[in-house]
mmCIF file with all atom_site columns, C-alpha atoms in Angstrom:
data_model
loop_
_atom_site.group_PDB
_atom_site.id
_atom_site.type_symbol
_atom_site.label_atom_id
_atom_site.label_alt_id
_atom_site.label_comp_id
_atom_site.label_asym_id
_atom_site.label_entity_id
_atom_site.label_seq_id
_atom_site.pdbx_PDB_ins_code
_atom_site.Cartn_x
_atom_site.Cartn_y
_atom_site.Cartn_z
_atom_site.occupancy
_atom_site.B_iso_or_equiv
_atom_site.pdbx_formal_charge
_atom_site.auth_seq_id
_atom_site.auth_comp_id
_atom_site.auth_asym_id
_atom_site.auth_atom_id
_atom_site.pdbx_PDB_model_num
ATOM 1   C CA . ILE R 1 1   ? -0.052  0.110  0.075   1.00 0.00 ? 46  ILE R CA 1
ATOM 2   C CA . THR R 1 2   ? 2.856   2.491  0.707   1.00 0.00 ? 47  THR R CA 1
ATOM 3   C CA . GLU R 1 3   ? 4.625   1.833  -2.387  1.00 0.00 ? 48  GLU R CA 1
ATOM 4   C CA . GLU R 1 4   ? 1.679   2.259  -4.487  1.00 0.00 ? 49  GLU R CA 1
ATOM 5   C CA . LEU R 1 5   ? 0.636   5.533  -2.529  1.00 0.00 ? 50  LEU R CA 1
ATOM 6   C CA . LYS R 1 6   ? 4.076   6.843  -2.959  1.00 0.00 ? 51  LYS R CA 1
ATOM 7   C CA . LYS R 1 7   ? 3.672   6.066  -6.710  1.00 0.00 ? 52  LYS R CA 1
ATOM 8   C CA . HIS R 1 8   ? 0.899   8.609  -7.011  1.00 0.00 ? 53  HIS R CA 1
ATOM 9   C CA . TYR R 1 9   ? 1.503   11.406 -4.940  1.00 0.00 ? 54  TYR R CA 1
ATOM 10  C CA . ALA R 1 10  ? 3.973   13.658 -3.208  1.00 0.00 ? 55  ALA R CA 1
ATOM 11  C CA . LEU R 1 11  ? 4.129   11.709 0.326   1.00 0.00 ? 56  LEU R CA 1
ATOM 12  C CA . GLU R 1 12  ? 7.268   12.140 2.690   1.00 0.00 ? 57  GLU R CA 1
ATOM 13  C CA . ASN R 1 13  ? 6.065   9.265  4.662   1.00 0.00 ? 58  ASN R CA 1
ATOM 14  C CA . VAL R 1 14  ? 3.372   6.726  4.728   1.00 0.00 ? 59  VAL R CA 1
ATOM 15  C CA . SER R 1 15  ? 2.565   4.343  8.442   1.00 0.00 ? 60  SER R CA 1
ATOM 16  C CA . ILE R 1 16  ? -0.074  1.886  7.774   1.00 0.00 ? 61  ILE R CA 1
ATOM 17  C CA . SER R 1 17  ? -0.881  0.945  11.265  1.00 0.00 ? 62  SER R CA 1
ATOM 18  C CA . LYS R 1 18  ? -4.009  -2.098 12.568  1.00 0.00 ? 63  LYS R CA 1
ATOM 19  C CA . SER R 1 19  ? -5.486  -1.722 15.752  1.00 0.00 ? 64  SER R CA 1
ATOM 20  C CA . PRO R 1 20  ? -8.175  -4.427 17.249  1.00 0.00 ? 65  PRO R CA 1
ATOM 21  C CA . PHE R 1 21  ? -11.297 -4.625 15.455  1.00 0.00 ? 66  PHE R CA 1
ATOM 22  C CA . SER R 1 22  ? -10.622 -4.546 12.302  1.00 0.00 ? 67  SER R CA 1
ATOM 23  C CA . THR R 1 23  ? -9.807  -0.735 12.232  1.00 0.00 ? 68  THR R CA 1
ATOM 24  C CA . LEU R 1 24  ? -6.457  -0.091 9.807   1.00 0.00 ? 69  LEU R CA 1
ATOM 25  C CA . THR R 1 25  ? -5.241  3.696  10.379  1.00 0.00 ? 70  THR R CA 1
ATOM 26  C CA . ILE R 1 26  ? -3.217  5.208  7.442   1.00 0.00 ? 71  ILE R CA 1
ATOM 27  C CA . GLU R 1 27  ? -0.896  8.566  8.584   1.00 0.00 ? 72  GLU R CA 1
ATOM 28  C CA . VAL R 1 28  ? 0.300   9.978  6.034   1.00 0.00 ? 73  VAL R CA 1
ATOM 29  C CA . LEU R 1 29  ? 3.238   13.492 5.441   1.00 0.00 ? 74  LEU R CA 1
ATOM 30  C CA . GLU R 1 30  ? 3.524   15.619 2.314   1.00 0.00 ? 75  GLU R CA 1
ATOM 31  C CA . ARG R 1 31  ? 6.689   16.088 0.796   1.00 0.00 ? 76  ARG R CA 1
ATOM 32  C CA . ALA R 1 32  ? 7.429   19.824 1.058   1.00 0.00 ? 77  ALA R CA 1
ATOM 33  C CA . PRO R 1 33  ? 8.707   22.212 -1.490  1.00 0.00 ? 78  PRO R CA 1
ATOM 34  C CA . SER R 1 34  ? 12.181  23.726 -1.038  1.00 0.00 ? 79  SER R CA 1
ATOM 35  C CA . ALA R 1 35  ? 12.530  24.911 -4.433  1.00 0.00 ? 80  ALA R CA 1
ATOM 36  C CA . VAL R 1 36  ? 10.082  27.027 -7.136  1.00 0.00 ? 81  VAL R CA 1
ATOM 37  C CA . ILE R 1 37  ? 11.139  26.264 -10.406 1.00 0.00 ? 82  ILE R CA 1
ATOM 38  C CA . LYS R 1 38  ? 10.831  28.253 -14.008 1.00 0.00 ? 83  LYS R CA 1
ATOM 39  C CA . SER R 1 39  ? 9.981   26.293 -16.741 1.00 0.00 ? 84  SER R CA 1
ATOM 40  C CA . GLY R 1 40  ? 8.616   28.465 -19.872 1.00 0.00 ? 85  GLY R CA 1
ATOM 41  C CA . ILE R 1 41  ? 6.133   29.829 -18.097 1.00 0.00 ? 86  ILE R CA 1
ATOM 42  C CA . ASN R 1 42  ? 5.430   26.948 -15.722 1.00 0.00 ? 87  ASN R CA 1
ATOM 43  C CA . LEU R 1 43  ? 5.897   26.707 -12.176 1.00 0.00 ? 88  LEU R CA 1
ATOM 44  C CA . TYR R 1 44  ? 6.056   23.947 -10.401 1.00 0.00 ? 89  TYR R CA 1
ATOM 45  C CA . TYR R 1 45  ? 7.649   22.749 -6.565  1.00 0.00 ? 90  TYR R CA 1
ATOM 46  C CA . ALA R 1 46  ? 10.294  20.542 -6.045  1.00 0.00 ? 91  ALA R CA 1
ATOM 47  C CA . ASP R 1 47  ? 11.426  18.584 -3.450  1.00 0.00 ? 92  ASP R CA 1
ATOM 48  C CA . LYS R 1 48  ? 14.573  18.817 -0.693  1.00 0.00 ? 93  LYS R CA 1
ATOM 49  C CA . ASP R 1 49  ? 16.207  15.743 -2.767  1.00 0.00 ? 94  ASP R CA 1
ATOM 50  C CA . GLY R 1 50  ? 14.910  18.404 -6.438  1.00 0.00 ? 95  GLY R CA 1
ATOM 51  C CA . LYS R 1 51  ? 12.377  16.190 -7.823  1.00 0.00 ? 96  LYS R CA 1
ATOM 52  C CA . PHE R 1 52  ? 8.748   17.151 -8.335  1.00 0.00 ? 97  PHE R CA 1
ATOM 53  C CA . ILE R 1 53  ? 6.109   17.441 -6.854  1.00 0.00 ? 98  ILE R CA 1
ATOM 54  C CA . GLY R 1 54  ? 3.075   19.517 -8.233  1.00 0.00 ? 99  GLY R CA 1
ATOM 55  C CA . PRO R 1 55  ? 2.477   22.170 -9.824  1.00 0.00 ? 100 PRO R CA 1
ATOM 56  C CA . ALA R 1 56  ? 2.783   25.109 -7.996  1.00 0.00 ? 101 ALA R CA 1
ATOM 57  C CA . ASP R 1 57  ? 0.118   27.686 -7.551  1.00 0.00 ? 102 ASP R CA 1
ATOM 58  C CA . PRO R 1 58  ? 1.206   30.887 -9.449  1.00 0.00 ? 103 PRO R CA 1
ATOM 59  C CA . ALA R 1 59  ? -0.515  32.900 -6.249  1.00 0.00 ? 104 ALA R CA 1
ATOM 60  C CA . GLU R 1 60  ? 1.976   31.053 -3.329  1.00 0.00 ? 105 GLU R CA 1
ATOM 61  C CA . ALA R 1 61  ? 5.050   30.786 -5.607  1.00 0.00 ? 106 ALA R CA 1
ATOM 62  C CA . THR R 1 62  ? 5.793   34.820 -6.796  1.00 0.00 ? 107 THR R CA 1
ATOM 63  C CA . ASN R 1 63  ? 4.566   35.760 -2.913  1.00 0.00 ? 108 ASN R CA 1
ATOM 64  C CA . THR R 1 64  ? 7.636   37.559 -1.664  1.00 0.00 ? 109 THR R CA 1
ATOM 65  C CA . ASN R 1 65  ? 7.175   35.836 1.720   1.00 0.00 ? 110 ASN R CA 1
ATOM 66  C CA . PHE R 1 66  ? 7.115   32.362 0.582   1.00 0.00 ? 111 PHE R CA 1
ATOM 67  C CA . LEU R 1 67  ? 10.104  33.240 -2.095  1.00 0.00 ? 112 LEU R CA 1
ATOM 68  C CA . ASN R 1 68  ? 12.231  34.087 1.000   1.00 0.00 ? 113 ASN R CA 1
ATOM 69  C CA . LYS R 1 69  ? 11.681  31.112 2.255   1.00 0.00 ? 114 LYS R CA 1
ATOM 70  C CA . VAL R 1 70  ? 12.565  29.049 -0.554  1.00 0.00 ? 115 VAL R CA 1
ATOM 71  C CA . PRO R 1 71  ? 14.358  29.784 -4.201  1.00 0.00 ? 116 PRO R CA 1
ATOM 72  C CA . GLN R 1 72  ? 13.282  30.430 -7.762  1.00 0.00 ? 117 GLN R CA 1
ATOM 73  C CA . ILE R 1 73  ? 15.141  28.029 -9.789  1.00 0.00 ? 118 ILE R CA 1
ATOM 74  C CA . TRP R 1 74  ? 15.097  29.303 -13.529 1.00 0.00 ? 119 TRP R CA 1
ATOM 75  C CA . LEU R 1 75  ? 15.730  26.709 -16.464 1.00 0.00 ? 120 LEU R CA 1
ATOM 76  C CA . ALA R 1 76  ? 16.914  27.580 -19.706 1.00 0.00 ? 121 ALA R CA 1
ATOM 77  C CA . GLN R 1 77  ? 14.649  24.899 -21.935 1.00 0.00 ? 122 GLN R CA 1
ATOM 78  C CA . GLU R 1 78  ? 10.901  24.717 -21.128 1.00 0.00 ? 123 GLU R CA 1
ATOM 79  C CA . LYS R 1 79  ? 10.323  20.782 -19.724 1.00 0.00 ? 124 LYS R CA 1
ATOM 80  C CA . GLN R 1 80  ? 7.187   19.469 -18.606 1.00 0.00 ? 125 GLN R CA 1
ATOM 81  C CA . PHE R 1 81  ? 7.824   17.292 -15.264 1.00 0.00 ? 126 PHE R CA 1
ATOM 82  C CA . SER R 1 82  ? 5.404   14.124 -13.418 1.00 0.00 ? 127 SER R CA 1
ATOM 83  C CA . LEU R 1 83  ? 5.638   13.321 -10.436 1.00 0.00 ? 128 LEU R CA 1
ATOM 84  C CA . ASN R 1 84  ? 8.896   12.344 -9.184  1.00 0.00 ? 129 ASN R CA 1
ATOM 85  C CA . ASP R 1 85  ? 10.587  13.651 -12.074 1.00 0.00 ? 130 ASP R CA 1
ATOM 86  C CA . GLN R 1 86  ? 14.177  14.581 -10.951 1.00 0.00 ? 131 GLN R CA 1
ATOM 87  C CA . ILE R 1 87  ? 14.225  18.593 -11.954 1.00 0.00 ? 132 ILE R CA 1
ATOM 88  C CA . VAL R 1 88  ? 17.618  19.384 -10.386 1.00 0.00 ? 133 VAL R CA 1
ATOM 89  C CA . PHE R 1 89  ? 20.384  17.099 -8.532  1.00 0.00 ? 134 PHE R CA 1
ATOM 90  C CA . PRO R 1 90  ? 21.054  16.726 -5.317  1.00 0.00 ? 135 PRO R CA 1
ATOM 91  C CA . ALA R 1 91  ? 23.689  18.547 -4.859  1.00 0.00 ? 136 ALA R CA 1
ATOM 92  C CA . THR R 1 92  ? 22.848  21.117 -6.882  1.00 0.00 ? 137 THR R CA 1
ATOM 93  C CA . LEU R 1 93  ? 19.120  22.298 -5.064  1.00 0.00 ? 138 LEU R CA 1
ATOM 94  C CA . GLN R 1 94  ? 21.248  22.624 -1.585  1.00 0.00 ? 139 GLN R CA 1
ATOM 95  C CA . PHE R 1 95  ? 24.058  24.465 -3.001  1.00 0.00 ? 140 PHE R CA 1
ATOM 96  C CA . ILE R 1 96  ? 21.269  27.040 -4.442  1.00 0.00 ? 141 ILE R CA 1
ATOM 97  C CA . ILE R 1 97  ? 19.965  26.897 -0.592  1.00 0.00 ? 142 ILE R CA 1
ATOM 98  C CA . SER R 1 98  ? 22.639  28.129 1.147   1.00 0.00 ? 143 SER R CA 1
ATOM 99  C CA . LEU R 1 99  ? 23.945  30.776 -1.602  1.00 0.00 ? 144 LEU R CA 1
ATOM 100 C CA . PHE R 1 100 ? 20.181  31.917 -0.875  1.00 0.00 ? 145 PHE R CA 1
ATOM 101 C CA . LYS R 1 101 ? 21.203  31.911 2.530   1.00 0.00 ? 146 LYS R CA 1
ATOM 102 C CA . MET R 1 102 ? 24.546  33.004 3.156   1.00 0.00 ? 147 MET R CA 1
ATOM 103 C CA . ILE R 1 103 ? 24.617  35.755 0.278   1.00 0.00 ? 148 ILE R CA 1
ATOM 104 C CA . PRO R 1 104 ? 21.786  37.793 1.904   1.00 0.00 ? 149 PRO R CA 1
ATOM 105 C CA . ASP R 1 105 ? 23.280  37.485 5.198   1.00 0.00 ? 150 ASP R CA 1
ATOM 106 C CA . ARG R 1 106 ? 26.713  38.199 4.980   1.00 0.00 ? 151 ARG R CA 1
ATOM 107 C CA . THR R 1 107 ? 26.688  41.031 1.929   1.00 0.00 ? 152 THR R CA 1
ATOM 108 C CA . GLY R 1 108 ? 22.586  42.319 2.402   1.00 0.00 ? 153 GLY R CA 1
ATOM 109 C CA . ILE R 1 109 ? 22.430  41.429 -1.146  1.00 0.00 ? 154 ILE R CA 1
ATOM 110 C CA . ALA R 1 110 ? 18.775  40.018 -2.150  1.00 0.00 ? 155 ALA R CA 1
ATOM 111 C CA . LEU R 1 111 ? 18.579  37.006 -4.544  1.00 0.00 ? 156 LEU R CA 1
ATOM 112 C CA . GLN R 1 112 ? 15.568  36.397 -6.661  1.00 0.00 ? 157 GLN R CA 1
ATOM 113 C CA . GLY R 1 113 ? 16.570  33.091 -8.813  1.00 0.00 ? 158 GLY R CA 1
ATOM 114 C CA . ALA R 1 114 ? 19.170  30.808 -9.882  1.00 0.00 ? 159 ALA R CA 1
ATOM 115 C CA . ILE R 1 115 ? 19.647  29.772 -13.971 1.00 0.00 ? 160 ILE R CA 1
ATOM 116 C CA . PRO R 1 116 ? 21.923  26.344 -13.868 1.00 0.00 ? 161 PRO R CA 1
ATOM 117 C CA . GLN R 1 117 ? 23.962  26.587 -17.306 1.00 0.00 ? 162 GLN R CA 1
ATOM 118 C CA . ASP R 1 118 ? 24.782  22.746 -17.149 1.00 0.00 ? 163 ASP R CA 1
ATOM 119 C CA . GLU R 1 119 ? 22.912  19.890 -17.094 1.00 0.00 ? 164 GLU R CA 1
ATOM 120 C CA . GLU R 1 120 ? 24.547  18.945 -13.812 1.00 0.00 ? 165 GLU R CA 1
ATOM 121 C CA . GLY R 1 121 ? 24.029  22.356 -11.814 1.00 0.00 ? 166 GLY R CA 1
ATOM 122 C CA . ARG R 1 122 ? 27.664  22.910 -11.061 1.00 0.00 ? 167 ARG R CA 1
ATOM 123 C CA . LEU R 1 123 ? 27.792  26.174 -13.226 1.00 0.00 ? 168 LEU R CA 1
ATOM 124 C CA . LEU R 1 124 ? 25.020  28.639 -11.777 1.00 0.00 ? 169 LEU R CA 1
ATOM 125 C CA . TYR R 1 125 ? 24.054  31.919 -12.355 1.00 0.00 ? 170 TYR R CA 1
ATOM 126 C CA . LEU R 1 126 ? 22.158  33.851 -9.547  1.00 0.00 ? 171 LEU R CA 1
ATOM 127 C CA . VAL R 1 127 ? 19.984  36.805 -10.610 1.00 0.00 ? 172 VAL R CA 1
ATOM 128 C CA . THR R 1 128 ? 20.044  40.050 -7.564  1.00 0.00 ? 173 THR R CA 1
ATOM 129 C CA . ALA R 1 129 ? 17.206  41.723 -6.891  1.00 0.00 ? 174 ALA R CA 1
ATOM 130 C CA . GLU R 1 130 ? 19.144  45.166 -8.515  1.00 0.00 ? 175 GLU R CA 1
ATOM 131 C CA . GLY R 1 131 ? 18.830  42.966 -11.209 1.00 0.00 ? 176 GLY R CA 1
ATOM 132 C CA . TRP R 1 132 ? 22.648  41.895 -11.359 1.00 0.00 ? 177 TRP R CA 1
ATOM 133 C CA . GLN R 1 133 ? 24.139  38.292 -11.543 1.00 0.00 ? 178 GLN R CA 1
ATOM 134 C CA . ILE R 1 134 ? 26.519  36.578 -9.167  1.00 0.00 ? 179 ILE R CA 1
ATOM 135 C CA . TYR R 1 135 ? 28.689  33.683 -11.227 1.00 0.00 ? 180 TYR R CA 1
ATOM 136 C CA . VAL R 1 136 ? 29.586  30.348 -8.990  1.00 0.00 ? 181 VAL R CA 1
ATOM 137 C CA . ASP R 1 137 ? 30.694  26.922 -9.293  1.00 0.00 ? 182 ASP R CA 1
ATOM 138 C CA . ARG R 1 138 ? 28.789  24.403 -7.006  1.00 0.00 ? 183 ARG R CA 1
ATOM 139 C CA . GLN R 1 139 ? 32.185  23.153 -7.196  1.00 0.00 ? 184 GLN R CA 1
ATOM 140 C CA . ASN R 1 140 ? 34.640  24.684 -6.067  1.00 0.00 ? 185 ASN R CA 1
ATOM 141 C CA . ASP R 1 141 ? 34.238  26.397 -1.911  1.00 0.00 ? 186 ASP R CA 1
ATOM 142 C CA . TRP R 1 142 ? 31.718  28.069 -1.271  1.00 0.00 ? 187 TRP R CA 1
ATOM 143 C CA . GLU R 1 143 ? 32.434  29.744 1.502   1.00 0.00 ? 188 GLU R CA 1
ATOM 144 C CA . LYS R 1 144 ? 35.291  31.476 -0.679  1.00 0.00 ? 189 LYS R CA 1
ATOM 145 C CA . GLN R 1 145 ? 33.565  32.330 -3.615  1.00 0.00 ? 190 GLN R CA 1
ATOM 146 C CA . VAL R 1 146 ? 30.627  34.816 -0.709  1.00 0.00 ? 191 VAL R CA 1
ATOM 147 C CA . THR R 1 147 ? 33.596  35.652 1.291   1.00 0.00 ? 192 THR R CA 1
ATOM 148 C CA . VAL R 1 148 ? 35.116  36.827 -2.529  1.00 0.00 ? 193 VAL R CA 1
ATOM 149 C CA . LEU R 1 149 ? 32.227  38.530 -3.245  1.00 0.00 ? 194 LEU R CA 1
ATOM 150 C CA . LYS R 1 150 ? 31.329  40.782 0.114   1.00 0.00 ? 195 LYS R CA 1
ATOM 151 C CA . ASN R 1 151 ? 35.310  41.719 -0.413  1.00 0.00 ? 196 ASN R CA 1
ATOM 152 C CA . ILE R 1 152 ? 34.327  43.434 -3.728  1.00 0.00 ? 197 ILE R CA 1
ATOM 153 C CA . LEU R 1 153 ? 31.275  45.166 -2.875  1.00 0.00 ? 198 LEU R CA 1
ATOM 154 C CA . LYS R 1 154 ? 32.952  46.355 -0.125  1.00 0.00 ? 199 LYS R CA 1
ATOM 155 C CA . ILE R 1 155 ? 35.888  47.127 -2.115  1.00 0.00 ? 200 ILE R CA 1
ATOM 156 C CA . LYS R 1 156 ? 34.873  48.509 -5.371  1.00 0.00 ? 201 LYS R CA 1
ATOM 157 C CA . PHE R 1 157 ? 30.942  49.378 -4.232  1.00 0.00 ? 202 PHE R CA 1
ATOM 158 C CA . LYS R 1 158 ? 31.107  50.780 -1.116  1.00 0.00 ? 203 LYS R CA 1
ATOM 159 C CA . ASP R 1 159 ? 29.574  53.485 -1.967  1.00 0.00 ? 204 ASP R CA 1
ATOM 160 C CA . ASN R 1 160 ? 26.460  50.697 -3.242  1.00 0.00 ? 205 ASN R CA 1
ATOM 161 C CA . ASN R 1 161 ? 25.866  52.387 -6.613  1.00 0.00 ? 206 ASN R CA 1
ATOM 162 C CA . ARG R 1 162 ? 25.665  49.550 -8.482  1.00 0.00 ? 207 ARG R CA 1
ATOM 163 C CA . ALA R 1 163 ? 24.260  50.833 -11.203 1.00 0.00 ? 208 ALA R CA 1
ATOM 164 C CA . GLY R 1 164 ? 24.870  49.474 -14.455 1.00 0.00 ? 209 GLY R CA 1
ATOM 165 C CA . LEU R 1 165 ? 26.986  46.651 -13.543 1.00 0.00 ? 210 LEU R CA 1
ATOM 166 C CA . GLN R 1 166 ? 26.318  43.317 -14.858 1.00 0.00 ? 211 GLN R CA 1
ATOM 167 C CA . TYR R 1 167 ? 27.988  40.795 -13.315 1.00 0.00 ? 212 TYR R CA 1
ATOM 168 C CA . ILE R 1 168 ? 30.301  39.375 -10.914 1.00 0.00 ? 213 ILE R CA 1
ATOM 169 C CA . ASP R 1 169 ? 31.805  36.142 -11.668 1.00 0.00 ? 214 ASP R CA 1
ATOM 170 C CA . VAL R 1 170 ? 33.371  34.819 -8.201  1.00 0.00 ? 215 VAL R CA 1
ATOM 171 C CA . ARG R 1 171 ? 34.327  31.159 -9.705  1.00 0.00 ? 216 ARG R CA 1
ATOM 172 C CA . TYR R 1 172 ? 37.589  31.536 -10.256 1.00 0.00 ? 217 TYR R CA 1
ATOM 173 C CA . GLU R 1 173 ? 40.112  30.345 -7.533  1.00 0.00 ? 218 GLU R CA 1
ATOM 174 C CA . ASN R 1 174 ? 42.401  34.118 -7.327  1.00 0.00 ? 219 ASN R CA 1
ATOM 175 C CA . ARG R 1 175 ? 39.841  35.972 -10.587 1.00 0.00 ? 220 ARG R CA 1
ATOM 176 C CA . VAL R 1 176 ? 37.341  37.590 -9.791  1.00 0.00 ? 221 VAL R CA 1
ATOM 177 C CA . TYR R 1 177 ? 35.731  39.273 -13.217 1.00 0.00 ? 222 TYR R CA 1
ATOM 178 C CA . ILE R 1 178 ? 33.556  41.975 -13.420 1.00 0.00 ? 223 ILE R CA 1
ATOM 179 C CA . LYS R 1 179 ? 31.326  43.962 -15.866 1.00 0.00 ? 224 LYS R CA 1
#
């Protein structure tokens, strides 16, 4: 019964117990959204493992309070998904979730979305609320990339004048590119 339910519903856990007098109790726990995935004009929810759990409610998925809790990931190609399809690799999703907490906390820069640049999600473009992007690499030291970003913002943009800024690329060790 458990496996059959998990095939058709986005469930984290199913527990079944039998009580005396032929009573069957089924308790279910739904998987919670960890990200909103934008593919073309469609919005989807992905769980903590990056798997599809259902279409997103546009009103909720674009609500600022909700987006402060879960990141939005924009896919370059439009795709359709079915229950349990892998939308984003788990390591990529954890990287994005971490960056969506670390960058605003350490730099004061709000993030709007993440755009994976390859199938594995190794290279990401993070879109800031100001409209410019941050280029990061999941396979390099995350902490170091955020620290470099923080230092560049402090030194190069100490007056917070980022008008005209297109991107800051912190993917490479000992090099930063700014345009």
